[in-house]
Amino acid sequence: MNTRNLLGMVLVGMLLAACNKPSSSVSAENIESAASQAQQTKLQTLTDDTQRIAVTVPDGFIALPANESGGDNITLLAQNAADDVTLYVTRAGALKTTPAQYFTRLGEVVKQQAAYREIKVGAATENRMNYQFAYGEDGENTHESCMAVIDENNLYSVCAYSNTQPFETLAKYLKDVRIVK
């Protein structure tokens, strides 16, 4: 048998095998799963009132009126009620030291808070540092994951908190924080 005939037979065999494959059925469960995955990939970008910090998060957040609270200027407040996650951005003012000194001090202050548990402070880069902690009383436990960001000479904190979501989930909401130029 020559090579040409052999290749022809292999090709015909492949075509027959492809034609004889059982058809795949599409069930309601498959459709729901695909729709759920598609919904999970929808994203929205939230930008704070200063137009300097943008956070891209899964769709479903509703912006709430930002206001001043405790001396920190809240420049973005948004909530995803379905996922029980609240996201906020505060502008803490001008940087009065070097970024390295600021991040070191911030880490120390977070670790010294008596009301905080499960504290974790990440390594700082030249303009960012992640940190997380839990707090609450009487069985209530709130998890909060934050990122301190320095934009030029301005300090921002971007945080996500929840009474039901673990730190790993909250960290995903802070995965895409950008300084808008």
PDB file of C-alpha atoms in Angstrom:
ATOM      1  CA  MET A   1       0.000   0.000   0.000  1.00  0.00           C
ATOM      2  CA  ASN A   2       1.449   3.358  -0.941  1.00  0.00           C
ATOM      3  CA  THR A   3       1.623   6.393   1.340  1.00  0.00           C
ATOM      4  CA  ARG A   4      -1.095   8.223  -0.554  1.00  0.00           C
ATOM      5  CA  ASN A   5      -3.635   5.423  -0.050  1.00  0.00           C
ATOM      6  CA  LEU A   6      -2.670   5.084   3.631  1.00  0.00           C
ATOM      7  CA  LEU A   7      -3.175   8.813   4.250  1.00  0.00           C
ATOM      8  CA  GLY A   8      -6.510   8.669   2.441  1.00  0.00           C
ATOM      9  CA  MET A   9      -7.682   5.787   4.634  1.00  0.00           C
ATOM     10  CA  VAL A  10      -6.560   7.588   7.811  1.00  0.00           C
ATOM     11  CA  LEU A  11      -8.408  10.734   6.718  1.00  0.00           C
ATOM     12  CA  VAL A  12     -11.602   8.762   5.929  1.00  0.00           C
ATOM     13  CA  GLY A  13     -11.311   6.998   9.297  1.00  0.00           C
ATOM     14  CA  MET A  14     -10.982  10.312  11.105  1.00  0.00           C
ATOM     15  CA  LEU A  15     -14.004  11.718   9.278  1.00  0.00           C
ATOM     16  CA  LEU A  16     -16.087   8.654  10.091  1.00  0.00           C
ATOM     17  CA  ALA A  17     -15.066   8.807  13.735  1.00  0.00           C
ATOM     18  CA  ALA A  18     -16.036  12.462  13.872  1.00  0.00           C
ATOM     19  CA  CYS A  19     -19.424  11.738  12.310  1.00  0.00           C
ATOM     20  CA  ASN A  20     -20.133   8.910  14.735  1.00  0.00           C
ATOM     21  CA  LYS A  21     -19.482  10.927  17.882  1.00  0.00           C
ATOM     22  CA  PRO A  22     -22.546  11.119  20.100  1.00  0.00           C
ATOM     23  CA  SER A  23     -24.101  14.541  20.084  1.00  0.00           C
ATOM     24  CA  SER A  24     -23.596  16.562  23.186  1.00  0.00           C
ATOM     25  CA  SER A  25     -26.741  17.537  24.988  1.00  0.00           C
ATOM     26  CA  VAL A  26     -27.267  20.885  26.605  1.00  0.00           C
ATOM     27  CA  SER A  27     -29.002  20.623  29.915  1.00  0.00           C
ATOM     28  CA  ALA A  28     -30.557  23.359  32.018  1.00  0.00           C
ATOM     29  CA  GLU A  29     -27.738  22.833  34.518  1.00  0.00           C
ATOM     30  CA  ASN A  30     -25.112  23.451  31.816  1.00  0.00           C
ATOM     31  CA  ILE A  31     -26.891  26.621  30.731  1.00  0.00           C
ATOM     32  CA  GLU A  32     -27.157  27.893  34.340  1.00  0.00           C
ATOM     33  CA  SER A  33     -23.484  27.109  34.953  1.00  0.00           C
ATOM     34  CA  ALA A  34     -22.418  28.947  31.789  1.00  0.00           C
ATOM     35  CA  ALA A  35     -24.634  31.922  32.647  1.00  0.00           C
ATOM     36  CA  SER A  36     -23.225  32.019  36.172  1.00  0.00           C
ATOM     37  CA  GLN A  37     -19.648  31.972  34.852  1.00  0.00           C
ATOM     38  CA  ALA A  38     -20.445  34.726  32.352  1.00  0.00           C
ATOM     39  CA  GLN A  39     -22.012  36.831  35.102  1.00  0.00           C
ATOM     40  CA  GLN A  40     -18.932  36.348  37.284  1.00  0.00           C
ATOM     41  CA  THR A  41     -16.680  37.705  34.540  1.00  0.00           C
ATOM     42  CA  LYS A  42     -18.625  40.971  34.115  1.00  0.00           C
ATOM     43  CA  LEU A  43     -16.597  43.807  35.596  1.00  0.00           C
ATOM     44  CA  GLN A  44     -17.212  47.403  36.485  1.00  0.00           C
ATOM     45  CA  THR A  45     -14.773  50.189  37.235  1.00  0.00           C
ATOM     46  CA  LEU A  46     -15.420  52.506  40.168  1.00  0.00           C
ATOM     47  CA  THR A  47     -13.581  55.829  40.336  1.00  0.00           C
ATOM     48  CA  ASP A  48     -13.307  57.948  43.456  1.00  0.00           C
ATOM     49  CA  ASP A  49     -14.487  61.574  43.670  1.00  0.00           C
ATOM     50  CA  THR A  50     -10.946  62.893  43.149  1.00  0.00           C
ATOM     51  CA  GLN A  51     -10.778  60.988  39.842  1.00  0.00           C
ATOM     52  CA  ARG A  52      -7.337  59.678  40.921  1.00  0.00           C
ATOM     53  CA  ILE A  53      -8.141  56.138  42.131  1.00  0.00           C
ATOM     54  CA  ALA A  54      -9.955  53.535  40.011  1.00  0.00           C
ATOM     55  CA  VAL A  55     -10.917  50.063  41.191  1.00  0.00           C
ATOM     56  CA  THR A  56     -12.145  47.382  38.801  1.00  0.00           C
ATOM     57  CA  VAL A  57     -14.400  44.888  40.571  1.00  0.00           C
ATOM     58  CA  PRO A  58     -16.999  42.253  39.681  1.00  0.00           C
ATOM     59  CA  ASP A  59     -20.273  43.798  38.546  1.00  0.00           C
ATOM     60  CA  GLY A  60     -22.959  44.444  41.143  1.00  0.00           C
ATOM     61  CA  PHE A  61     -21.659  47.406  43.146  1.00  0.00           C
ATOM     62  CA  ILE A  62     -23.906  50.392  43.756  1.00  0.00           C
ATOM     63  CA  ALA A  63     -22.262  53.722  44.547  1.00  0.00           C
ATOM     64  CA  LEU A  64     -23.412  55.307  47.797  1.00  0.00           C
ATOM     65  CA  PRO A  65     -23.048  58.982  48.761  1.00  0.00           C
ATOM     66  CA  ALA A  66     -19.472  59.571  49.918  1.00  0.00           C
ATOM     67  CA  ASN A  67     -18.991  61.897  52.884  1.00  0.00           C
ATOM     68  CA  GLU A  68     -16.433  62.967  55.419  1.00  0.00           C
ATOM     69  CA  SER A  69     -16.024  60.690  58.397  1.00  0.00           C
ATOM     70  CA  GLY A  70     -13.587  60.868  61.288  1.00  0.00           C
ATOM     71  CA  GLY A  71     -11.214  63.260  59.527  1.00  0.00           C
ATOM     72  CA  ASP A  72     -10.608  60.905  56.607  1.00  0.00           C
ATOM     73  CA  ASN A  73     -12.238  62.112  53.443  1.00  0.00           C
ATOM     74  CA  ILE A  74     -14.252  59.252  51.939  1.00  0.00           C
ATOM     75  CA  THR A  75     -13.947  59.696  48.192  1.00  0.00           C
ATOM     76  CA  LEU A  76     -15.736  56.495  47.170  1.00  0.00           C
ATOM     77  CA  LEU A  77     -18.282  54.312  48.919  1.00  0.00           C
ATOM     78  CA  ALA A  78     -19.898  51.396  47.075  1.00  0.00           C
ATOM     79  CA  GLN A  79     -21.701  48.259  48.144  1.00  0.00           C
ATOM     80  CA  ASN A  80     -22.447  44.893  46.603  1.00  0.00           C
ATOM     81  CA  ALA A  81     -25.334  43.677  48.769  1.00  0.00           C
ATOM     82  CA  ALA A  82     -25.565  40.299  47.033  1.00  0.00           C
ATOM     83  CA  ASP A  83     -21.942  39.473  47.928  1.00  0.00           C
ATOM     84  CA  ASP A  84     -22.018  41.376  51.251  1.00  0.00           C
ATOM     85  CA  VAL A  85     -18.993  43.497  50.332  1.00  0.00           C
ATOM     86  CA  THR A  86     -18.531  47.220  50.887  1.00  0.00           C
ATOM     87  CA  LEU A  87     -15.696  49.041  49.166  1.00  0.00           C
ATOM     88  CA  TYR A  88     -14.417  52.469  50.105  1.00  0.00           C
ATOM     89  CA  VAL A  89     -11.592  54.854  49.279  1.00  0.00           C
ATOM     90  CA  THR A  90     -10.365  57.513  51.694  1.00  0.00           C
ATOM     91  CA  ARG A  91      -7.983  60.338  50.975  1.00  0.00           C
ATOM     92  CA  ALA A  92      -5.836  60.703  54.073  1.00  0.00           C
ATOM     93  CA  GLY A  93      -4.011  63.851  53.064  1.00  0.00           C
ATOM     94  CA  ALA A  94      -0.496  64.725  51.979  1.00  0.00           C
ATOM     95  CA  LEU A  95       2.520  62.511  52.545  1.00  0.00           C
ATOM     96  CA  LYS A  96       4.739  64.088  55.219  1.00  0.00           C
ATOM     97  CA  THR A  97       7.567  61.542  55.166  1.00  0.00           C
ATOM     98  CA  THR A  98       9.130  59.085  52.735  1.00  0.00           C
ATOM     99  CA  PRO A  99       6.894  56.299  51.402  1.00  0.00           C
ATOM    100  CA  ALA A 100       9.053  53.649  53.123  1.00  0.00           C
ATOM    101  CA  GLN A 101       8.747  55.426  56.484  1.00  0.00           C
ATOM    102  CA  TYR A 102       4.999  55.898  56.022  1.00  0.00           C
ATOM    103  CA  PHE A 103       4.385  52.221  55.206  1.00  0.00           C
ATOM    104  CA  THR A 104       6.554  51.076  58.124  1.00  0.00           C
ATOM    105  CA  ARG A 105       4.626  53.306  60.523  1.00  0.00           C
ATOM    106  CA  LEU A 106       1.257  52.279  59.053  1.00  0.00           C
ATOM    107  CA  GLY A 107       2.114  48.600  59.572  1.00  0.00           C
ATOM    108  CA  GLU A 108       3.101  49.296  63.181  1.00  0.00           C
ATOM    109  CA  VAL A 109      -0.095  51.220  63.891  1.00  0.00           C
ATOM    110  CA  VAL A 110      -2.307  48.492  62.402  1.00  0.00           C
ATOM    111  CA  LYS A 111      -0.533  45.815  64.470  1.00  0.00           C
ATOM    112  CA  GLN A 112      -0.969  47.879  67.668  1.00  0.00           C
ATOM    113  CA  GLN A 113      -4.752  48.168  67.417  1.00  0.00           C
ATOM    114  CA  ALA A 114      -6.157  46.232  70.381  1.00  0.00           C
ATOM    115  CA  ALA A 115      -9.523  45.711  68.668  1.00  0.00           C
ATOM    116  CA  TYR A 116      -7.950  44.056  65.586  1.00  0.00           C
ATOM    117  CA  ARG A 117      -7.407  40.322  65.182  1.00  0.00           C
ATOM    118  CA  GLU A 118      -5.967  38.205  62.366  1.00  0.00           C
ATOM    119  CA  ILE A 119      -3.654  41.055  61.356  1.00  0.00           C
ATOM    120  CA  LYS A 120      -1.483  40.628  58.293  1.00  0.00           C
ATOM    121  CA  VAL A 121       0.672  43.384  56.804  1.00  0.00           C
ATOM    122  CA  GLY A 122       2.138  42.794  53.347  1.00  0.00           C
ATOM    123  CA  ALA A 123       5.455  43.953  51.941  1.00  0.00           C
ATOM    124  CA  ALA A 124       5.439  47.523  50.650  1.00  0.00           C
ATOM    125  CA  THR A 125       6.347  48.537  47.123  1.00  0.00           C
ATOM    126  CA  GLU A 126       7.366  52.071  46.233  1.00  0.00           C
ATOM    127  CA  ASN A 127       3.747  53.281  46.365  1.00  0.00           C
ATOM    128  CA  ARG A 128       1.532  50.485  47.790  1.00  0.00           C
ATOM    129  CA  MET A 129       1.109  48.224  50.779  1.00  0.00           C
ATOM    130  CA  ASN A 130      -1.623  45.675  51.545  1.00  0.00           C
ATOM    131  CA  TYR A 131      -2.897  44.909  55.018  1.00  0.00           C
ATOM    132  CA  GLN A 132      -5.837  43.058  56.531  1.00  0.00           C
ATOM    133  CA  PHE A 133      -7.500  42.581  59.891  1.00  0.00           C
ATOM    134  CA  ALA A 134     -10.678  41.370  61.562  1.00  0.00           C
ATOM    135  CA  TYR A 135     -12.723  43.048  64.279  1.00  0.00           C
ATOM    136  CA  GLY A 136     -16.071  42.718  66.007  1.00  0.00           C
ATOM    137  CA  GLU A 137     -17.741  41.839  69.277  1.00  0.00           C
ATOM    138  CA  ASP A 138     -20.300  39.355  70.554  1.00  0.00           C
ATOM    139  CA  GLY A 139     -19.682  36.801  67.811  1.00  0.00           C
ATOM    140  CA  GLU A 140     -19.793  39.341  65.004  1.00  0.00           C
ATOM    141  CA  ASN A 141     -16.670  39.159  62.891  1.00  0.00           C
ATOM    142  CA  THR A 142     -15.885  41.687  60.176  1.00  0.00           C
ATOM    143  CA  HIS A 143     -13.002  41.074  57.782  1.00  0.00           C
ATOM    144  CA  GLU A 144     -11.324  44.054  56.165  1.00  0.00           C
ATOM    145  CA  SER A 145      -8.641  44.026  53.462  1.00  0.00           C
ATOM    146  CA  CYS A 146      -6.970  47.306  52.539  1.00  0.00           C
ATOM    147  CA  MET A 147      -4.360  48.778  50.264  1.00  0.00           C
ATOM    148  CA  ALA A 148      -2.526  51.983  51.120  1.00  0.00           C
ATOM    149  CA  VAL A 149      -1.696  53.874  47.929  1.00  0.00           C
ATOM    150  CA  ILE A 150       0.506  56.909  47.377  1.00  0.00           C
ATOM    151  CA  ASP A 151      -0.312  59.044  44.334  1.00  0.00           C
ATOM    152  CA  GLU A 152       2.280  61.753  43.877  1.00  0.00           C
ATOM    153  CA  ASN A 153       2.185  63.232  47.387  1.00  0.00           C
ATOM    154  CA  ASN A 154      -1.347  62.131  48.347  1.00  0.00           C
ATOM    155  CA  LEU A 155      -2.243  59.200  50.603  1.00  0.00           C
ATOM    156  CA  TYR A 156      -5.222  56.961  49.867  1.00  0.00           C
ATOM    157  CA  SER A 157      -6.617  53.841  51.501  1.00  0.00           C
ATOM    158  CA  VAL A 158      -8.674  51.461  49.394  1.00  0.00           C
ATOM    159  CA  CYS A 159     -10.553  48.902  51.502  1.00  0.00           C
ATOM    160  CA  ALA A 160     -13.101  46.127  51.132  1.00  0.00           C
ATOM    161  CA  TYR A 161     -14.957  44.746  54.145  1.00  0.00           C
ATOM    162  CA  SER A 162     -17.576  42.121  54.871  1.00  0.00           C
ATOM    163  CA  ASN A 163     -19.241  40.287  57.738  1.00  0.00           C
ATOM    164  CA  THR A 164     -19.416  37.063  55.708  1.00  0.00           C
ATOM    165  CA  GLN A 165     -16.595  36.991  53.141  1.00  0.00           C
ATOM    166  CA  PRO A 166     -13.110  35.645  53.983  1.00  0.00           C
ATOM    167  CA  PHE A 167      -9.914  37.638  53.461  1.00  0.00           C
ATOM    168  CA  GLU A 168      -9.096  35.721  50.264  1.00  0.00           C
ATOM    169  CA  THR A 169     -12.329  36.881  48.645  1.00  0.00           C
ATOM    170  CA  LEU A 170     -11.898  40.482  49.790  1.00  0.00           C
ATOM    171  CA  ALA A 171      -8.357  40.550  48.387  1.00  0.00           C
ATOM    172  CA  LYS A 172      -9.799  39.780  44.940  1.00  0.00           C
ATOM    173  CA  TYR A 173     -11.763  43.039  45.093  1.00  0.00           C
ATOM    174  CA  LEU A 174      -8.483  44.927  45.523  1.00  0.00           C
ATOM    175  CA  LYS A 175      -6.667  43.092  42.746  1.00  0.00           C
ATOM    176  CA  ASP A 176      -7.101  45.901  40.207  1.00  0.00           C
ATOM    177  CA  VAL A 177      -6.541  49.254  41.941  1.00  0.00           C
ATOM    178  CA  ARG A 178      -5.079  51.896  39.639  1.00  0.00           C
ATOM    179  CA  ILE A 179      -3.849  55.435  39.932  1.00  0.00           C
ATOM    180  CA  VAL A 180      -5.533  57.470  37.202  1.00  0.00           C
ATOM    181  CA  LYS A 181      -3.186  59.887  35.482  1.00  0.00           C
TER     182      LYS A 181
END
